[in-house]
Amino acid sequence: MSRNATSGRARIAGVSNFRRARRSGSESSRAHARLARHPPSSRGALSATVGSNNVSVLLGNGDGSFQVARSVAAGSLPASVAVGDFSGDGAPDLVVANHASNNVSVLLGYGDGSFQVAQSFGVASAPYSAVVGDFNGDGAPDLAVASTEEFGRVSIVSVLLGSGDGSFQAAWSFGVGATPYSMAVGDFNGDGAPDLAVANQSSNNVSVLINNSRR
């Protein structure tokens, strides 16, 4: 169960809306993709969700072409993929936002293009996109996951702090604008801590969550 942002232990606080922000024209049914390095060969590997319950991993040949896709099981209706080294072994891992199963799947990589069986971590209902950042400054990558349902019935960003061994703590929840579809990580106030910007489709604005964990 997600924890509420009003708790004194919340890591990110302060939401500001930019009312005139433009929203992108991406379709709600479009899957998101991320690129990752494949360390042994230094060739790129493309990871993308498809319209099933799998992630397709296409290992790069280094010349702009890719090998035949390998399917890796995730959750129900995966909507987006993000890449990070969640276990600290130097191999890229995957996190998949599963829109229909209300969780994220973490697939730890072996470094050869294959992955362990997915571990699931709960987030707010109907997650759509995920990003990676070190939000509490402990050196371990954390997750932020935007959850959205039609007509903005769910408008939550869940933050899961990473333990550095491939596992994550229970999610903290933060309210944002209506129908959040995508996020970006950046230091927007210059204090050295990563903040979040969230694009909200139905409210036609951007929510900025300022990270106060290092104050």
Tab-separated table of N, CA, C and O in Angstrom, residues 146-201:
chain	number	residue	atom	x	y	z
A	146	ALA	N	4.375	7.330	-12.239
A	146	ALA	CA	3.149	8.108	-12.415
A	146	ALA	C	1.987	7.167	-12.691
A	146	ALA	O	2.072	6.301	-13.562
A	147	SER	N	0.910	7.327	-11.926
A	147	SER	CA	-0.277	6.500	-12.090
A	147	SER	C	-1.426	7.355	-12.592
A	147	SER	O	-1.669	8.460	-12.086
A	148	THR	N	-2.145	6.839	-13.583
A	148	THR	CA	-3.218	7.611	-14.188
A	148	THR	C	-4.329	6.695	-14.665
A	148	THR	O	-4.084	5.592	-15.140
A	149	GLU	N	-5.548	7.151	-14.493
A	149	GLU	CA	-6.715	6.487	-15.062
A	149	GLU	C	-7.481	7.499	-15.883
A	149	GLU	O	-7.282	8.706	-15.773
A	150	GLU	N	-8.399	7.009	-16.711
A	150	GLU	CA	-9.178	7.881	-17.581
A	150	GLU	C	-9.926	8.917	-16.760
A	150	GLU	O	-10.446	8.633	-15.691
A	151	PHE	N	-9.955	10.142	-17.279
A	151	PHE	CA	-10.640	11.280	-16.658
A	151	PHE	C	-9.999	11.704	-15.333
A	151	PHE	O	-10.620	12.396	-14.532
A	152	GLY	N	-8.747	11.292	-15.114
A	152	GLY	CA	-8.010	11.765	-13.951
A	152	GLY	C	-8.480	11.235	-12.618
A	152	GLY	O	-8.276	11.863	-11.581
A	153	ARG	N	-9.119	10.062	-12.611
A	153	ARG	CA	-9.593	9.505	-11.341
A	153	ARG	C	-8.426	9.158	-10.417
A	153	ARG	O	-8.592	9.161	-9.201
A	154	VAL	N	-7.279	8.811	-10.977
A	154	VAL	CA	-6.063	8.606	-10.192
A	154	VAL	C	-5.001	9.542	-10.732
A	154	VAL	O	-4.729	9.554	-11.935
A	155	SER	N	-4.420	10.348	-9.878
A	155	SER	CA	-3.391	11.317	-10.282
A	155	SER	C	-2.308	11.330	-9.209
A	155	SER	O	-2.220	12.256	-8.408
A	156	ILE	N	-1.512	10.281	-9.203
A	156	ILE	CA	-0.549	10.043	-8.132
A	156	ILE	C	0.821	9.736	-8.719
A	156	ILE	O	0.943	9.046	-9.735
A	157	VAL	N	1.868	10.239	-8.075
A	157	VAL	CA	3.234	9.793	-8.322
A	157	VAL	C	3.691	9.013	-7.094
A	157	VAL	O	3.612	9.511	-5.963
A	158	SER	N	4.120	7.784	-7.318
A	158	SER	CA	4.643	6.940	-6.245
A	158	SER	C	6.173	6.976	-6.283
A	158	SER	O	6.760	6.832	-7.353
A	159	VAL	N	6.787	7.172	-5.144
A	159	VAL	CA	8.251	7.159	-5.031
A	159	VAL	C	8.657	5.963	-4.187
A	159	VAL	O	8.186	5.812	-3.051
A	160	LEU	N	9.507	5.106	-4.759
A	160	LEU	CA	9.990	3.907	-4.072
A	160	LEU	C	11.493	4.041	-3.887
A	160	LEU	O	12.246	4.115	-4.863
A	161	LEU	N	11.938	4.090	-2.659
A	161	LEU	CA	13.362	4.226	-2.370
A	161	LEU	C	14.058	2.884	-2.502
A	161	LEU	O	13.602	1.874	-1.963
A	162	GLY	N	15.164	2.877	-3.234
A	162	GLY	CA	15.902	1.648	-3.481
A	162	GLY	C	16.825	1.287	-2.336
A	162	GLY	O	17.411	2.160	-1.687
A	163	SER	N	16.974	-0.010	-2.113
A	163	SER	CA	17.862	-0.499	-1.059
A	163	SER	C	19.275	-0.767	-1.562
A	163	SER	O	20.181	-1.032	-0.773
A	164	GLY	N	19.464	-0.747	-2.887
A	164	GLY	CA	20.780	-0.981	-3.471
A	164	GLY	C	21.064	-2.430	-3.778
A	164	GLY	O	22.121	-2.749	-4.332
A	165	ASP	N	20.120	-3.321	-3.433
A	165	ASP	CA	20.297	-4.751	-3.692
A	165	ASP	C	19.246	-5.292	-4.666
A	165	ASP	O	19.064	-6.493	-4.769
A	166	GLY	N	18.542	-4.375	-5.333
A	166	GLY	CA	17.493	-4.773	-6.270
A	166	GLY	C	16.104	-4.738	-5.680
A	166	GLY	O	15.129	-4.973	-6.397
A	167	SER	N	15.991	-4.453	-4.384
A	167	SER	CA	14.684	-4.358	-3.739
A	167	SER	C	14.366	-2.890	-3.445
A	167	SER	O	15.250	-2.025	-3.477
A	168	PHE	N	13.081	-2.634	-3.136
A	168	PHE	CA	12.624	-1.266	-2.897
A	168	PHE	C	11.699	-1.227	-1.687
A	168	PHE	O	10.982	-2.185	-1.394
A	169	GLN	N	11.720	-0.082	-1.002
A	169	GLN	CA	10.828	0.121	0.121
A	169	GLN	C	9.401	0.371	-0.373
A	169	GLN	O	9.165	0.589	-1.563
A	170	ALA	N	8.441	0.344	0.555
A	170	ALA	CA	7.055	0.645	0.206
A	170	ALA	C	6.938	2.064	-0.341
A	170	ALA	O	7.688	2.969	0.046
A	171	ALA	N	6.001	2.252	-1.247
A	171	ALA	CA	5.884	3.510	-1.974
A	171	ALA	C	5.329	4.636	-1.113
A	171	ALA	O	4.457	4.428	-0.269
A	172	TRP	N	5.856	5.841	-1.358
A	172	TRP	CA	5.273	7.082	-0.866
A	172	TRP	C	4.433	7.664	-1.991
A	172	TRP	O	4.815	7.589	-3.159
A	173	SER	N	3.300	8.296	-1.674
A	173	SER	CA	2.403	8.834	-2.689
A	173	SER	C	2.365	10.354	-2.642
A	173	SER	O	2.322	10.952	-1.565
A	174	PHE	N	2.351	10.979	-3.847
A	174	PHE	CA	2.305	12.432	-3.978
A	174	PHE	C	1.270	12.805	-5.024
A	174	PHE	O	1.288	12.294	-6.142
A	175	GLY	N	0.366	13.711	-4.665
A	175	GLY	CA	-0.647	14.154	-5.607
A	175	GLY	C	-0.084	15.106	-6.649
A	175	GLY	O	0.759	15.956	-6.344
A	176	VAL	N	-0.545	14.963	-7.889
A	176	VAL	CA	-0.141	15.842	-8.984
A	176	VAL	C	-1.392	16.244	-9.762
A	176	VAL	O	-2.512	16.062	-9.289
A	177	GLY	N	-1.215	16.778	-10.976
A	177	GLY	CA	-2.353	17.181	-11.781
A	177	GLY	C	-3.104	15.991	-12.359
A	177	GLY	O	-2.733	14.831	-12.135
A	178	ALA	N	-4.153	16.276	-13.121
A	178	ALA	CA	-5.037	15.229	-13.626
A	178	ALA	C	-4.411	14.474	-14.793
A	178	ALA	O	-3.916	15.069	-15.738
A	179	THR	N	-4.438	13.160	-14.712
A	179	THR	CA	-3.963	12.245	-15.744
A	179	THR	C	-2.476	12.451	-16.055
A	179	THR	O	-2.099	12.830	-17.161
A	180	PRO	N	-1.599	12.195	-15.103
A	180	PRO	CA	-0.163	12.305	-15.369
A	180	PRO	C	0.313	11.182	-16.282
A	180	PRO	O	0.061	10.013	-16.010
A	181	TYR	N	0.992	11.563	-17.370
A	181	TYR	CA	1.407	10.570	-18.348
A	181	TYR	C	2.908	10.371	-18.438
A	181	TYR	O	3.368	9.295	-18.788
A	182	SER	N	3.689	11.386	-18.161
A	182	SER	CA	5.143	11.225	-18.291
A	182	SER	C	5.843	12.105	-17.273
A	182	SER	O	5.268	13.071	-16.752
A	183	MET	N	7.121	11.757	-17.005
A	183	MET	CA	7.904	12.477	-16.007
A	183	MET	C	9.321	12.694	-16.508
A	183	MET	O	9.803	11.986	-17.381
A	184	ALA	N	9.974	13.685	-15.909
A	184	ALA	CA	11.392	13.932	-16.152
A	184	ALA	C	12.042	14.270	-14.827
A	184	ALA	O	11.410	14.830	-13.921
A	185	VAL	N	13.331	13.915	-14.696
A	185	VAL	CA	14.100	14.170	-13.487
A	185	VAL	C	15.116	15.267	-13.771
A	185	VAL	O	15.797	15.256	-14.799
A	186	GLY	N	15.224	16.240	-12.874
A	186	GLY	CA	16.210	17.296	-13.014
A	186	GLY	C	16.311	18.093	-11.730
A	186	GLY	O	15.411	18.048	-10.885
A	187	ASP	N	17.394	18.843	-11.571
A	187	ASP	CA	17.571	19.698	-10.400
A	187	ASP	C	17.034	21.075	-10.758
A	187	ASP	O	17.753	21.928	-11.255
A	188	PHE	N	15.768	21.319	-10.461
A	188	PHE	CA	15.102	22.522	-10.937
A	188	PHE	C	15.326	23.743	-10.045
A	188	PHE	O	15.094	24.869	-10.486
A	189	ASN	N	15.764	23.550	-8.811
A	189	ASN	CA	16.003	24.702	-7.937
A	189	ASN	C	17.468	24.862	-7.543
A	189	ASN	O	17.797	25.688	-6.698
A	190	GLY	N	18.347	24.065	-8.147
A	190	GLY	CA	19.775	24.269	-7.985
A	190	GLY	C	20.351	23.885	-6.643
A	190	GLY	O	21.433	24.361	-6.278
A	191	ASP	N	19.667	22.991	-5.910
A	191	ASP	CA	20.187	22.600	-4.606
A	191	ASP	C	20.944	21.281	-4.633
A	191	ASP	O	21.366	20.774	-3.596
A	192	GLY	N	21.114	20.712	-5.830
A	192	GLY	CA	21.861	19.467	-5.961
A	192	GLY	C	21.035	18.216	-5.816
A	192	GLY	O	21.568	17.113	-6.010
A	193	ALA	N	19.759	18.342	-5.488
A	193	ALA	CA	18.881	17.177	-5.329
A	193	ALA	C	17.980	17.043	-6.551
A	193	ALA	O	17.466	18.041	-7.063
A	194	PRO	N	17.754	15.811	-7.038
A	194	PRO	CA	16.906	15.624	-8.206
A	194	PRO	C	15.427	15.858	-7.873
A	194	PRO	O	14.911	15.319	-6.887
A	195	ASP	N	14.775	16.673	-8.677
A	195	ASP	CA	13.355	16.952	-8.551
A	195	ASP	C	12.603	16.242	-9.672
A	195	ASP	O	13.209	15.633	-10.554
A	196	LEU	N	11.283	16.329	-9.652
A	196	LEU	CA	10.451	15.676	-10.662
A	196	LEU	C	9.554	16.689	-11.355
A	196	LEU	O	8.969	17.564	-10.706
A	197	ALA	N	9.434	16.555	-12.670
A	197	ALA	CA	8.441	17.298	-13.454
A	197	ALA	C	7.487	16.279	-14.059
A	197	ALA	O	7.919	15.268	-14.623
A	198	VAL	N	6.192	16.530	-13.924
A	198	VAL	CA	5.163	15.583	-14.349
A	198	VAL	C	4.234	16.259	-15.337
A	198	VAL	O	3.663	17.318	-15.043
A	199	ALA	N	4.078	15.680	-16.525
A	199	ALA	CA	3.171	16.207	-17.542
A	199	ALA	C	1.779	15.636	-17.317
A	199	ALA	O	1.592	14.420	-17.325
A	200	ASN	N	0.787	16.529	-17.121
A	200	ASN	CA	-0.576	16.127	-16.817
A	200	ASN	C	-1.482	16.390	-18.015
A	200	ASN	O	-1.729	17.542	-18.378
A	201	GLN	N	-1.993	15.333	-18.610
A	201	GLN	CA	-2.746	15.472	-19.844
A	201	GLN	C	-4.087	16.182	-19.643
A	201	GLN	O	-4.421	17.103	-20.383
